[in-house]
Amino acid sequence: MFDFVLLFEKEYEKKDGKIQITSQYPEGIEFLDREIIEKLCIPRKLKKSDIFMFNTPNSYCYTYSFVSRISHKSGNQIRKKCSIVIISSHFRPSLFIDFLASVSMSFSRNEAEPLCRFVLVQSLLISWSTNNDGDLIVNYPYNTFIVSLNDNQSWTNGFNIAPLFPYVDNIWNAAIRNKGILIYAPTSALASSSTLAIFSIIEPFVYSEPYLNCTQRGDPRISKVYEHYEKTQSFEIEGPLLEMLSQYKIISTTDQKLFHFLSNLIVNSQYPNHLFRNPSQNSMNDSISDSQVDSFADPNNPTPPGTFLSSNSLFKAVIKINEKHFVHMNDLKSVYTKKTRRIIRQFNALLNFSLLSDPYFDILHKHVEETEFTRIWPNENRKELYADFQNTMTFKKWRHIESDREQLRTSFLSVPPKEAVEKVPPELCKEAIKQIHLILNAHKRDEHFGTILKLNLSLLKKKIKNVK
């Protein structure tokens, strides 16, 4: 469930002081993305403690950062900024963040040394195990829980959507369509949880686009952004810098300077696929506060100006959060999870309809034509959303997982093999053969289905020879 546990320390007074790894488990094994982890594990504005998640190209990093105050024999107090980082290849934010929160609570009344905290985290993680049902037995400082590891388990459901109110609809739309989202928050915990809350409102889809959760100054992935701005004091970008930034569809940060630059971007006109925004139009305001948060249900209450949203920049939605405390808005979250499930039902209907005449439609990831959206739902203005969504990696991964279903078998059994293979473009024949082999391996005991699949294989191989 975890790969490494690390303890980082640095002197409190030195803002840009060197961060050192003082403990590691397991020892003596090099871990990936070390430079990124060292730069992000301790928030630059850390005052007391913060629990958050950031991501690297290869891992998820669940982080408990805190200020250690240890009294010296001389009577002086030694202060250090410390961070315990759990590195894992598994996306389990609700599990690890809740676990680290319980660890933090267990030390709330005493100033334990950083090593003591590290040893507690390490020993508890090592004690985790699985039962006969494949569930995870999780040991916290004072409790033990059983956590399901099945595919339907949500790992983001507990994160609050309130910091993004009242623009949740804009953000949901941007996330579904793979448009840029930029978030500033005053703490790492809030920046991280806001990103995870976005993931929660598009479940059961798993957000699969590149993103930077809880980045800050020093992150080597965006170091050129700082260099460009400090050198030119210009908001205009192009070339490699534009390509680098364009790949990240969600960026959350606690760094005001980075946020200021990204929220005022002007994209060079030679790149026609990007639109423009005049930075003078920017008017960032405070996010919605506790006293206003319950007003979302009142249709007569005007929307407070908490977020600047632009459709003419690299980021479809830009949000600045200045508050630190919010009430939970579970009812509002359920509205958007229902909207997401509705998309699933509608796409399933479209894909199943296409399978009636083409068994290869799903496994070769063929596009649903836009005319099909309006033909099936003529009264809905959803064509643009569906057209964008089916090009996202989020949709493609979901579609791949869902492709081997009962409708696929029915399609292969009902459409004559010759007719089915005719619908496979010559350039996709090799991929079709690969997918047929995968389906055969998954249905070894289904002799009738296997016979039809083998007939398809034979015809696909002949088609490749004829093309040559």
CSV table of C-alpha atoms in Angstrom, one decimal:
chain,number,residue,atom,x,y,z
A,1,MET,CA,0.0,0.0,0.0
A,2,PHE,CA,3.0,2.3,0.5
A,3,ASP,CA,6.5,2.3,-0.9
A,4,PHE,CA,8.5,4.6,1.4
A,5,VAL,CA,8.1,6.7,4.5
A,6,LEU,CA,10.5,9.6,4.8
A,7,LEU,CA,11.3,12.3,7.4
A,8,PHE,CA,12.5,15.7,6.2
A,9,GLU,CA,13.8,18.5,8.4
A,10,LYS,CA,15.0,22.0,7.9
A,11,GLU,CA,15.9,25.0,10.1
A,12,TYR,CA,12.8,27.1,10.9
A,13,GLU,CA,14.5,30.5,10.5
A,14,LYS,CA,16.0,29.8,7.1
A,15,LYS,CA,13.3,30.2,4.5
A,16,ASP,CA,15.4,28.8,1.7
A,17,GLY,CA,17.5,26.5,3.9
A,18,LYS,CA,18.6,23.1,2.8
A,19,ILE,CA,16.1,20.3,3.5
A,20,GLN,CA,17.6,17.0,4.8
A,21,ILE,CA,16.3,13.5,4.9
A,22,THR,CA,16.9,12.4,8.5
A,23,SER,CA,15.1,9.0,8.4
A,24,GLN,CA,13.9,6.7,5.7
A,25,TYR,CA,12.0,3.4,5.5
A,26,PRO,CA,13.0,1.1,3.9
A,27,GLU,CA,16.6,2.2,4.2
A,28,GLY,CA,19.2,2.3,1.5
A,29,ILE,CA,16.8,2.3,-1.5
A,30,GLU,CA,16.7,5.3,-3.8
A,31,PHE,CA,13.3,6.7,-4.5
A,32,LEU,CA,12.1,8.5,-7.6
A,33,ASP,CA,11.4,12.2,-8.0
A,34,ARG,CA,13.5,13.1,-5.1
A,35,GLU,CA,14.0,16.8,-6.1
A,36,ILE,CA,10.3,17.4,-6.5
A,37,ILE,CA,9.5,15.8,-3.1
A,38,GLU,CA,12.2,17.8,-1.3
A,39,LYS,CA,10.8,21.0,-2.8
A,40,LEU,CA,7.1,20.4,-2.0
A,41,CYS,CA,7.1,18.4,1.3
A,42,ILE,CA,7.5,21.4,3.6
A,43,PRO,CA,5.1,24.4,2.8
A,44,ARG,CA,6.9,27.7,2.6
A,45,LYS,CA,4.3,29.3,4.9
A,46,LEU,CA,4.2,26.5,7.4
A,47,LYS,CA,3.2,27.9,10.9
A,48,LYS,CA,2.0,24.9,12.9
A,49,SER,CA,1.0,21.8,11.0
A,50,ASP,CA,-0.5,20.9,7.6
A,51,ILE,CA,-1.7,17.6,6.2
A,52,PHE,CA,-2.0,17.3,2.4
A,53,MET,CA,-1.2,15.4,-0.8
A,54,PHE,CA,0.9,16.3,-3.7
A,55,ASN,CA,1.7,14.3,-6.8
A,56,THR,CA,4.9,13.6,-8.8
A,57,PRO,CA,5.2,11.9,-12.2
A,58,ASN,CA,5.6,8.5,-10.5
A,59,SER,CA,3.9,8.7,-7.1
A,60,TYR,CA,1.4,10.2,-4.7
A,61,CYS,CA,2.9,11.8,-1.6
A,62,TYR,CA,0.8,12.0,1.5
A,63,THR,CA,2.4,14.5,3.8
A,64,TYR,CA,2.2,15.5,7.5
A,65,SER,CA,4.3,18.7,8.0
A,66,PHE,CA,4.7,20.3,11.3
A,67,VAL,CA,6.9,22.7,13.3
A,68,SER,CA,9.0,21.0,16.0
A,69,ARG,CA,9.8,22.9,19.1
A,70,ILE,CA,12.3,21.0,21.3
A,71,SER,CA,13.7,22.6,24.5
A,72,HIS,CA,17.5,22.4,24.6
A,73,LYS,CA,19.6,21.8,27.8
A,74,SER,CA,20.7,25.4,27.6
A,75,GLY,CA,17.1,26.5,28.0
A,76,ASN,CA,16.7,27.6,24.4
A,77,GLN,CA,14.0,26.2,22.2
A,78,ILE,CA,15.1,24.7,18.9
A,79,ARG,CA,12.6,25.1,16.1
A,80,LYS,CA,12.5,23.0,12.9
A,81,LYS,CA,10.2,22.6,10.0
A,82,CYS,CA,9.6,18.9,9.5
A,83,SER,CA,7.6,16.6,7.2
A,84,ILE,CA,6.7,13.0,7.2
A,85,VAL,CA,6.0,11.8,3.7
A,86,ILE,CA,4.3,8.6,2.7
A,87,ILE,CA,5.2,7.8,-0.9
A,88,SER,CA,2.8,5.4,-2.6
A,89,SER,CA,2.0,4.3,-6.1
A,90,HIS,CA,-1.7,4.0,-5.0
A,91,PHE,CA,-4.2,6.8,-5.2
A,92,ARG,CA,-5.7,6.6,-1.7
A,93,PRO,CA,-5.9,10.2,-0.4
A,94,SER,CA,-8.9,9.8,2.0
A,95,LEU,CA,-7.2,6.8,3.6
A,96,PHE,CA,-3.7,8.3,4.1
A,97,ILE,CA,-4.7,11.8,4.9
A,98,ASP,CA,-7.2,10.6,7.5
A,99,PHE,CA,-4.5,8.4,8.9
A,100,LEU,CA,-2.0,11.2,9.2
A,101,ALA,CA,-4.6,13.5,10.7
A,102,SER,CA,-5.1,10.9,13.5
A,103,VAL,CA,-1.3,10.8,14.0
A,104,SER,CA,-1.2,14.5,14.3
A,105,MET,CA,-4.1,14.5,16.9
A,106,SER,CA,-2.2,12.0,19.0
A,107,PHE,CA,0.6,14.5,19.4
A,108,SER,CA,-1.6,17.6,19.8
A,109,ARG,CA,-0.7,18.0,23.6
A,110,ASN,CA,3.0,17.2,23.6
A,111,GLU,CA,6.0,18.3,21.6
A,112,ALA,CA,7.3,14.9,20.5
A,113,GLU,CA,10.5,14.9,18.6
A,114,PRO,CA,10.3,14.4,14.8
A,115,LEU,CA,11.9,11.0,15.0
A,116,CYS,CA,9.2,9.8,17.5
A,117,ARG,CA,6.5,10.8,15.1
A,118,PHE,CA,8.2,9.2,12.2
A,119,VAL,CA,8.6,5.9,14.1
A,120,LEU,CA,4.9,5.9,15.0
A,121,VAL,CA,3.8,6.4,11.4
A,122,GLN,CA,6.3,3.8,10.2
A,123,SER,CA,5.3,1.2,12.8
A,124,LEU,CA,1.6,1.6,12.2
A,125,LEU,CA,1.9,1.4,8.4
A,126,ILE,CA,3.9,-1.8,8.7
A,127,SER,CA,1.2,-3.3,10.9
A,128,TRP,CA,-1.5,-2.9,8.2
A,129,SER,CA,-2.7,-6.2,6.7
A,130,THR,CA,-5.5,-7.8,4.7
A,131,ASN,CA,-8.2,-10.2,5.9
A,132,ASN,CA,-9.6,-13.3,4.1
A,133,ASP,CA,-12.0,-11.1,2.1
A,134,GLY,CA,-9.2,-9.0,0.7
A,135,ASP,CA,-10.1,-5.9,2.8
A,136,LEU,CA,-7.4,-3.8,4.4
A,137,ILE,CA,-7.0,-3.8,8.2
A,138,VAL,CA,-5.8,-0.3,9.1
A,139,ASN,CA,-4.3,0.5,12.5
A,140,TYR,CA,-4.6,4.1,13.7
A,141,PRO,CA,-3.0,5.4,16.9
A,142,TYR,CA,-6.1,4.6,18.9
A,143,ASN,CA,-8.4,2.6,16.6
A,144,THR,CA,-8.4,-0.2,14.0
A,145,PHE,CA,-10.6,-0.1,10.9
A,146,ILE,CA,-11.4,-2.3,8.0
A,147,VAL,CA,-11.3,-0.6,4.6
A,148,SER,CA,-12.7,-2.1,1.4
A,149,LEU,CA,-10.3,-2.3,-1.5
A,150,ASN,CA,-12.9,-3.1,-4.2
A,151,ASP,CA,-13.0,-1.2,-7.4
A,152,ASN,CA,-16.1,0.8,-6.4
A,153,GLN,CA,-14.4,2.3,-3.3
A,154,SER,CA,-14.2,6.1,-3.4
A,155,TRP,CA,-10.9,7.6,-2.2
A,156,THR,CA,-12.0,11.3,-2.6
A,157,ASN,CA,-15.6,11.4,-1.2
A,158,GLY,CA,-14.7,13.0,2.1
A,159,PHE,CA,-13.2,16.2,0.6
A,160,ASN,CA,-15.3,19.3,0.9
A,161,ILE,CA,-16.5,21.1,-2.2
A,162,ALA,CA,-17.5,24.3,-0.3
A,163,PRO,CA,-14.2,26.2,-1.0
A,164,LEU,CA,-15.1,26.1,-4.7
A,165,PHE,CA,-18.6,27.4,-4.2
A,166,PRO,CA,-20.4,29.2,-5.9
A,167,TYR,CA,-18.6,28.1,-9.1
A,168,VAL,CA,-18.8,24.4,-8.7
A,169,ASP,CA,-20.8,24.1,-12.0
A,170,ASN,CA,-18.1,25.9,-14.0
A,171,ILE,CA,-15.4,23.8,-12.4
A,172,TRP,CA,-17.3,20.5,-12.9
A,173,ASN,CA,-17.8,21.4,-16.6
A,174,ALA,CA,-14.1,22.3,-17.0
A,175,ALA,CA,-13.0,19.0,-15.3
A,176,ILE,CA,-15.3,16.9,-17.5
A,177,ARG,CA,-14.2,18.7,-20.7
A,178,ASN,CA,-10.5,18.7,-19.8
A,179,LYS,CA,-10.2,22.4,-19.7
A,180,GLY,CA,-7.7,24.2,-17.4
A,181,ILE,CA,-8.5,24.9,-13.7
A,182,LEU,CA,-6.3,27.1,-11.5
A,183,ILE,CA,-6.6,27.2,-7.7
A,184,TYR,CA,-5.0,29.4,-5.1
A,185,ALA,CA,-5.4,28.6,-1.4
A,186,PRO,CA,-3.8,30.0,1.7
A,187,THR,CA,-2.7,26.6,3.1
A,188,SER,CA,-1.4,23.4,1.5
A,189,ALA,CA,-4.2,21.4,3.1
A,190,LEU,CA,-6.8,23.6,1.5
A,191,ALA,CA,-5.1,23.6,-1.9
A,192,SER,CA,-4.8,19.9,-1.9
A,193,SER,CA,-8.3,19.1,-0.6
A,194,SER,CA,-9.8,21.5,-3.2
A,195,THR,CA,-8.2,19.6,-6.0
A,196,LEU,CA,-9.4,16.3,-4.5
A,197,ALA,CA,-12.9,17.7,-4.1
A,198,ILE,CA,-12.9,18.3,-7.9
A,199,PHE,CA,-12.0,14.6,-8.4
A,200,SER,CA,-14.8,13.6,-6.1
A,201,ILE,CA,-17.6,15.4,-8.1
A,202,ILE,CA,-16.7,13.5,-11.3
A,203,GLU,CA,-16.7,10.0,-9.7
A,204,PRO,CA,-17.1,7.2,-10.6
A,205,PHE,CA,-14.8,8.5,-13.4
A,206,VAL,CA,-11.2,8.6,-12.2
A,207,TYR,CA,-9.5,11.9,-13.2
A,208,SER,CA,-6.6,10.8,-15.4
A,209,GLU,CA,-5.3,14.1,-16.9
A,210,PRO,CA,-1.9,15.6,-15.9
A,211,TYR,CA,-2.2,17.9,-12.9
A,212,LEU,CA,-0.1,19.6,-10.3
A,213,ASN,CA,-1.6,19.3,-6.8
A,214,CYS,CA,-0.3,21.7,-4.2
A,215,THR,CA,2.8,23.0,-6.1
A,216,GLN,CA,5.0,25.9,-4.9
A,217,ARG,CA,8.2,27.7,-5.6
A,218,GLY,CA,11.0,25.3,-6.2
A,219,ASP,CA,9.0,22.7,-8.1
A,220,PRO,CA,11.4,21.8,-11.0
A,221,ARG,CA,8.4,21.1,-13.2
A,222,ILE,CA,7.5,24.8,-13.3
A,223,SER,CA,10.8,26.4,-12.5
A,224,LYS,CA,10.9,28.0,-16.0
A,225,VAL,CA,7.6,29.8,-15.2
A,226,TYR,CA,9.4,31.8,-12.4
A,227,GLU,CA,12.5,32.3,-14.5
A,228,HIS,CA,10.4,33.7,-17.4
A,229,TYR,CA,8.4,36.1,-15.2
A,230,GLU,CA,11.3,37.3,-13.1
A,231,LYS,CA,13.4,37.9,-16.3
A,232,THR,CA,10.7,39.6,-18.5
A,233,GLN,CA,7.9,40.7,-16.1
A,234,SER,CA,5.7,39.7,-18.9
A,235,PHE,CA,2.5,37.6,-18.9
A,236,GLU,CA,2.9,36.6,-22.5
A,237,ILE,CA,4.0,33.0,-23.2
A,238,GLU,CA,4.7,30.9,-26.2
A,239,GLY,CA,6.8,27.9,-27.5
A,240,PRO,CA,8.1,25.3,-25.0
A,241,LEU,CA,6.8,27.2,-21.9
A,242,LEU,CA,3.3,27.3,-23.4
A,243,GLU,CA,3.6,23.6,-24.2
A,244,MET,CA,4.8,22.7,-20.7
A,245,LEU,CA,2.0,24.6,-19.0
A,246,SER,CA,-0.7,23.4,-21.4
A,247,GLN,CA,-0.2,19.8,-20.4
A,248,TYR,CA,-1.4,20.4,-16.8
A,249,LYS,CA,-5.1,20.7,-16.7
A,250,ILE,CA,-5.4,21.4,-12.9
A,251,ILE,CA,-2.9,23.4,-11.0
A,252,SER,CA,-3.4,24.2,-7.3
A,253,THR,CA,-0.9,26.3,-5.3
A,254,THR,CA,-0.2,28.3,-2.2
A,255,ASP,CA,2.2,30.5,-4.0
A,256,GLN,CA,0.7,33.9,-4.7
A,257,LYS,CA,3.4,34.9,-7.2
A,258,LEU,CA,2.8,31.8,-9.3
A,259,PHE,CA,-0.9,32.3,-9.1
A,260,HIS,CA,-0.6,36.0,-10.1
A,261,PHE,CA,1.4,35.0,-13.2
A,262,LEU,CA,-0.8,32.1,-14.3
A,263,SER,CA,-4.1,34.0,-13.7
A,264,ASN,CA,-2.9,36.8,-16.0
A,265,LEU,CA,-1.5,34.7,-18.9
A,266,ILE,CA,-1.6,36.0,-22.4
A,267,VAL,CA,-1.0,33.3,-25.0
A,268,ASN,CA,1.0,34.3,-28.1
A,269,SER,CA,-1.3,34.8,-31.1
A,270,GLN,CA,0.6,32.3,-33.3
A,271,TYR,CA,-1.1,29.5,-31.3
A,272,PRO,CA,-4.6,29.6,-32.7
A,273,ASN,CA,-5.9,26.8,-30.5
A,274,HIS,CA,-5.7,29.0,-27.4
A,275,LEU,CA,-7.7,32.1,-26.7
A,276,PHE,CA,-6.7,35.4,-25.2
A,277,ARG,CA,-7.5,37.4,-22.1
A,278,ASN,CA,-6.5,40.9,-21.3
A,279,PRO,CA,-4.9,40.9,-17.8
A,280,SER,CA,-6.5,44.2,-17.0
A,281,GLN,CA,-9.8,42.3,-16.9
A,282,ASN,CA,-8.6,40.2,-14.0
A,283,SER,CA,-10.5,40.9,-10.7
A,284,MET,CA,-9.7,38.3,-8.1
A,285,ASN,CA,-11.8,38.5,-5.0
A,286,ASP,CA,-12.2,36.5,-1.8
A,287,SER,CA,-13.8,33.1,-2.0
A,288,ILE,CA,-17.2,32.3,-0.4
A,289,SER,CA,-17.1,32.3,3.4
A,290,ASP,CA,-18.8,30.2,6.1
A,291,SER,CA,-21.6,32.8,6.6
A,292,GLN,CA,-22.5,32.6,2.9
A,293,VAL,CA,-22.0,29.0,2.1
A,294,ASP,CA,-25.5,27.8,2.9
A,295,SER,CA,-27.1,30.3,0.5
A,296,PHE,CA,-26.6,28.1,-2.6
A,297,ALA,CA,-30.1,26.7,-2.3
A,298,ASP,CA,-31.7,30.1,-2.5
A,299,PRO,CA,-32.5,31.0,-6.1
A,300,ASN,CA,-33.2,34.6,-5.2
A,301,ASN,CA,-29.8,35.2,-3.6
A,302,PRO,CA,-27.4,36.7,-6.1
A,303,THR,CA,-24.1,34.9,-6.7
A,304,PRO,CA,-21.3,36.5,-4.7
A,305,PRO,CA,-18.2,37.5,-6.6
A,306,GLY,CA,-15.9,34.9,-5.1
A,307,THR,CA,-14.1,33.7,-8.2
A,308,PHE,CA,-12.9,35.1,-11.5
A,309,LEU,CA,-13.8,32.7,-14.3
A,310,SER,CA,-12.4,33.1,-17.8
A,311,SER,CA,-13.1,31.1,-20.9
A,312,ASN,CA,-10.4,33.1,-22.8
A,313,SER,CA,-7.3,31.9,-21.1
A,314,LEU,CA,-5.2,28.8,-20.6
A,315,PHE,CA,-7.5,28.1,-17.6
A,316,LYS,CA,-11.2,27.8,-18.0
A,317,ALA,CA,-11.8,28.3,-14.3
A,318,VAL,CA,-9.6,30.4,-12.0
A,319,ILE,CA,-10.4,30.5,-8.3
A,320,LYS,CA,-8.7,32.3,-5.4
A,321,ILE,CA,-9.6,31.0,-1.9
A,322,ASN,CA,-8.8,33.4,1.0
A,323,GLU,CA,-10.9,31.8,3.7
A,324,LYS,CA,-9.5,28.8,5.7
A,325,HIS,CA,-12.7,27.3,7.2
A,326,PHE,CA,-15.8,26.1,5.5
A,327,VAL,CA,-18.9,24.1,6.4
A,328,HIS,CA,-19.4,20.9,4.5
A,329,MET,CA,-21.7,20.9,1.5
A,330,ASN,CA,-22.5,17.3,0.9
A,331,ASP,CA,-25.9,18.1,-0.6
A,332,LEU,CA,-24.3,20.2,-3.3
A,333,LYS,CA,-21.7,17.5,-4.0
A,334,SER,CA,-24.4,14.9,-4.5
A,335,VAL,CA,-25.9,17.1,-7.2
A,336,TYR,CA,-22.7,16.9,-9.3
A,337,THR,CA,-22.1,13.2,-8.7
A,338,LYS,CA,-25.6,12.6,-10.0
A,339,LYS,CA,-24.8,14.8,-13.1
A,340,THR,CA,-21.7,12.7,-13.6
A,341,ARG,CA,-23.6,9.4,-13.3
A,342,ARG,CA,-26.1,10.8,-15.8
A,343,ILE,CA,-23.3,11.2,-18.3
A,344,ILE,CA,-22.3,7.6,-17.7
A,345,ARG,CA,-25.8,6.4,-18.4
A,346,GLN,CA,-26.0,8.5,-21.6
A,347,PHE,CA,-22.6,7.4,-22.9
A,348,ASN,CA,-23.4,3.8,-22.1
A,349,ALA,CA,-26.5,4.1,-24.2
A,350,LEU,CA,-24.6,5.7,-27.1
A,351,LEU,CA,-21.9,3.0,-27.0
A,352,ASN,CA,-24.3,0.2,-26.7
A,353,PHE,CA,-26.3,1.5,-29.6
A,354,SER,CA,-23.1,1.6,-31.7
A,355,LEU,CA,-22.3,-2.0,-30.7
A,356,LEU,CA,-25.5,-3.2,-32.3
A,357,SER,CA,-23.9,-2.9,-35.7
A,358,ASP,CA,-20.1,-2.8,-34.9
A,359,PRO,CA,-18.6,-5.2,-32.3
A,360,TYR,CA,-15.2,-3.3,-32.6
A,361,PHE,CA,-16.7,0.1,-31.8
A,362,ASP,CA,-15.6,0.1,-28.1
A,363,ILE,CA,-12.4,-2.0,-28.1
A,364,LEU,CA,-10.9,0.2,-30.9
A,365,HIS,CA,-12.1,3.4,-29.2
A,366,LYS,CA,-14.0,4.7,-32.2
A,367,HIS,CA,-15.5,8.1,-31.8
A,368,VAL,CA,-19.2,8.7,-31.3
A,369,GLU,CA,-20.3,11.2,-34.1
A,370,GLU,CA,-21.6,14.4,-32.8
A,371,THR,CA,-24.8,13.9,-34.8
A,372,GLU,CA,-25.5,10.9,-32.6
A,373,PHE,CA,-25.7,13.1,-29.5
A,374,THR,CA,-28.3,15.3,-31.0
A,375,ARG,CA,-30.2,12.5,-32.7
A,376,ILE,CA,-30.7,10.6,-29.4
A,377,TRP,CA,-31.3,13.7,-27.3
A,378,PRO,CA,-32.5,16.4,-29.7
A,379,ASN,CA,-33.8,18.6,-26.9
A,380,GLU,CA,-30.5,18.8,-25.0
A,381,ASN,CA,-27.6,21.2,-25.6
A,382,ARG,CA,-24.9,18.7,-24.6
A,383,LYS,CA,-23.1,18.1,-27.9
A,384,GLU,CA,-20.1,20.2,-27.0
A,385,LEU,CA,-19.7,18.6,-23.6
A,386,TYR,CA,-19.8,15.1,-25.0
A,387,ALA,CA,-17.6,15.9,-27.9
A,388,ASP,CA,-14.9,17.2,-25.6
A,389,PHE,CA,-15.3,14.6,-23.0
A,390,GLN,CA,-14.8,11.6,-25.3
A,391,ASN,CA,-11.3,13.0,-26.2
A,392,THR,CA,-10.1,13.0,-22.6
A,393,MET,CA,-7.9,10.4,-21.0
A,394,THR,CA,-10.4,10.2,-18.2
A,395,PHE,CA,-13.0,8.9,-20.6
A,396,LYS,CA,-10.7,6.7,-22.5
A,397,LYS,CA,-9.5,4.9,-19.4
A,398,TRP,CA,-13.1,4.4,-18.2
A,399,ARG,CA,-14.2,3.2,-21.6
A,400,HIS,CA,-11.3,0.7,-21.7
A,401,ILE,CA,-12.3,-0.8,-18.3
A,402,GLU,CA,-16.0,-0.9,-19.3
A,403,SER,CA,-15.5,-2.3,-22.8
A,404,ASP,CA,-15.6,-6.0,-21.8
A,405,ARG,CA,-19.3,-6.2,-20.9
A,406,GLU,CA,-22.3,-8.3,-21.8
A,407,GLN,CA,-23.2,-6.0,-24.8
A,408,LEU,CA,-19.8,-6.7,-26.3
A,409,ARG,CA,-20.4,-10.5,-26.3
A,410,THR,CA,-23.9,-10.0,-27.7
A,411,SER,CA,-22.6,-7.8,-30.5
A,412,PHE,CA,-20.0,-10.4,-31.6
A,413,LEU,CA,-22.5,-13.2,-31.5
A,414,SER,CA,-25.2,-11.2,-33.5
A,415,VAL,CA,-23.1,-9.5,-36.2
A,416,PRO,CA,-21.6,-11.9,-38.8
A,417,PRO,CA,-17.8,-12.0,-38.6
A,418,LYS,CA,-17.3,-10.9,-42.2
A,419,GLU,CA,-19.6,-7.9,-41.7
A,420,ALA,CA,-17.9,-7.0,-38.4
A,421,VAL,CA,-14.3,-7.1,-39.8
A,422,GLU,CA,-15.4,-4.9,-42.7
A,423,LYS,CA,-15.9,-2.1,-40.2
A,424,VAL,CA,-12.2,-2.4,-39.0
A,425,PRO,CA,-10.0,0.2,-40.8
A,426,PRO,CA,-6.8,-1.5,-42.2
A,427,GLU,CA,-4.6,0.6,-40.0
A,428,LEU,CA,-6.4,-0.8,-36.9
A,429,CYS,CA,-6.3,-4.5,-37.8
A,430,LYS,CA,-3.3,-5.2,-35.7
A,431,GLU,CA,-4.8,-3.5,-32.7
A,432,ALA,CA,-8.1,-5.4,-33.3
A,433,ILE,CA,-6.1,-8.7,-33.2
A,434,LYS,CA,-4.5,-7.7,-30.0
A,435,GLN,CA,-7.8,-6.9,-28.4
A,436,ILE,CA,-9.4,-10.1,-29.6
A,437,HIS,CA,-6.6,-12.1,-28.0
A,438,LEU,CA,-7.2,-10.3,-24.7
A,439,ILE,CA,-11.0,-11.0,-24.8
A,440,LEU,CA,-10.2,-14.7,-25.7
A,441,ASN,CA,-8.0,-15.0,-22.6
A,442,ALA,CA,-10.7,-13.5,-20.4
A,443,HIS,CA,-13.4,-15.8,-21.7
A,444,LYS,CA,-11.6,-19.2,-22.0
A,445,ARG,CA,-14.6,-21.2,-20.8
A,446,ASP,CA,-17.1,-19.6,-23.2
A,447,GLU,CA,-16.7,-21.9,-26.2
A,448,HIS,CA,-19.4,-20.4,-28.4
A,449,PHE,CA,-18.0,-16.9,-27.9
A,450,GLY,CA,-14.4,-18.2,-28.4
A,451,THR,CA,-15.4,-19.8,-31.8
A,452,ILE,CA,-16.8,-16.5,-33.1
A,453,LEU,CA,-13.8,-14.6,-31.9
A,454,LYS,CA,-11.4,-17.0,-33.7
A,455,LEU,CA,-13.4,-16.5,-36.9
A,456,ASN,CA,-12.9,-12.8,-36.5
A,457,LEU,CA,-9.1,-13.4,-35.9
A,458,SER,CA,-8.8,-15.4,-39.1
A,459,LEU,CA,-10.6,-12.7,-41.2
A,460,LEU,CA,-8.5,-9.9,-39.6
A,461,LYS,CA,-5.2,-11.7,-40.5
A,462,LYS,CA,-6.5,-12.2,-44.1
A,463,LYS,CA,-7.4,-8.5,-44.3
A,464,ILE,CA,-3.8,-7.6,-43.3
A,465,LYS,CA,-2.3,-9.9,-46.0
A,466,ASN,CA,-4.6,-8.4,-48.6
A,467,VAL,CA,-3.6,-4.9,-47.7
A,468,LYS,CA,0.1,-5.8,-48.1
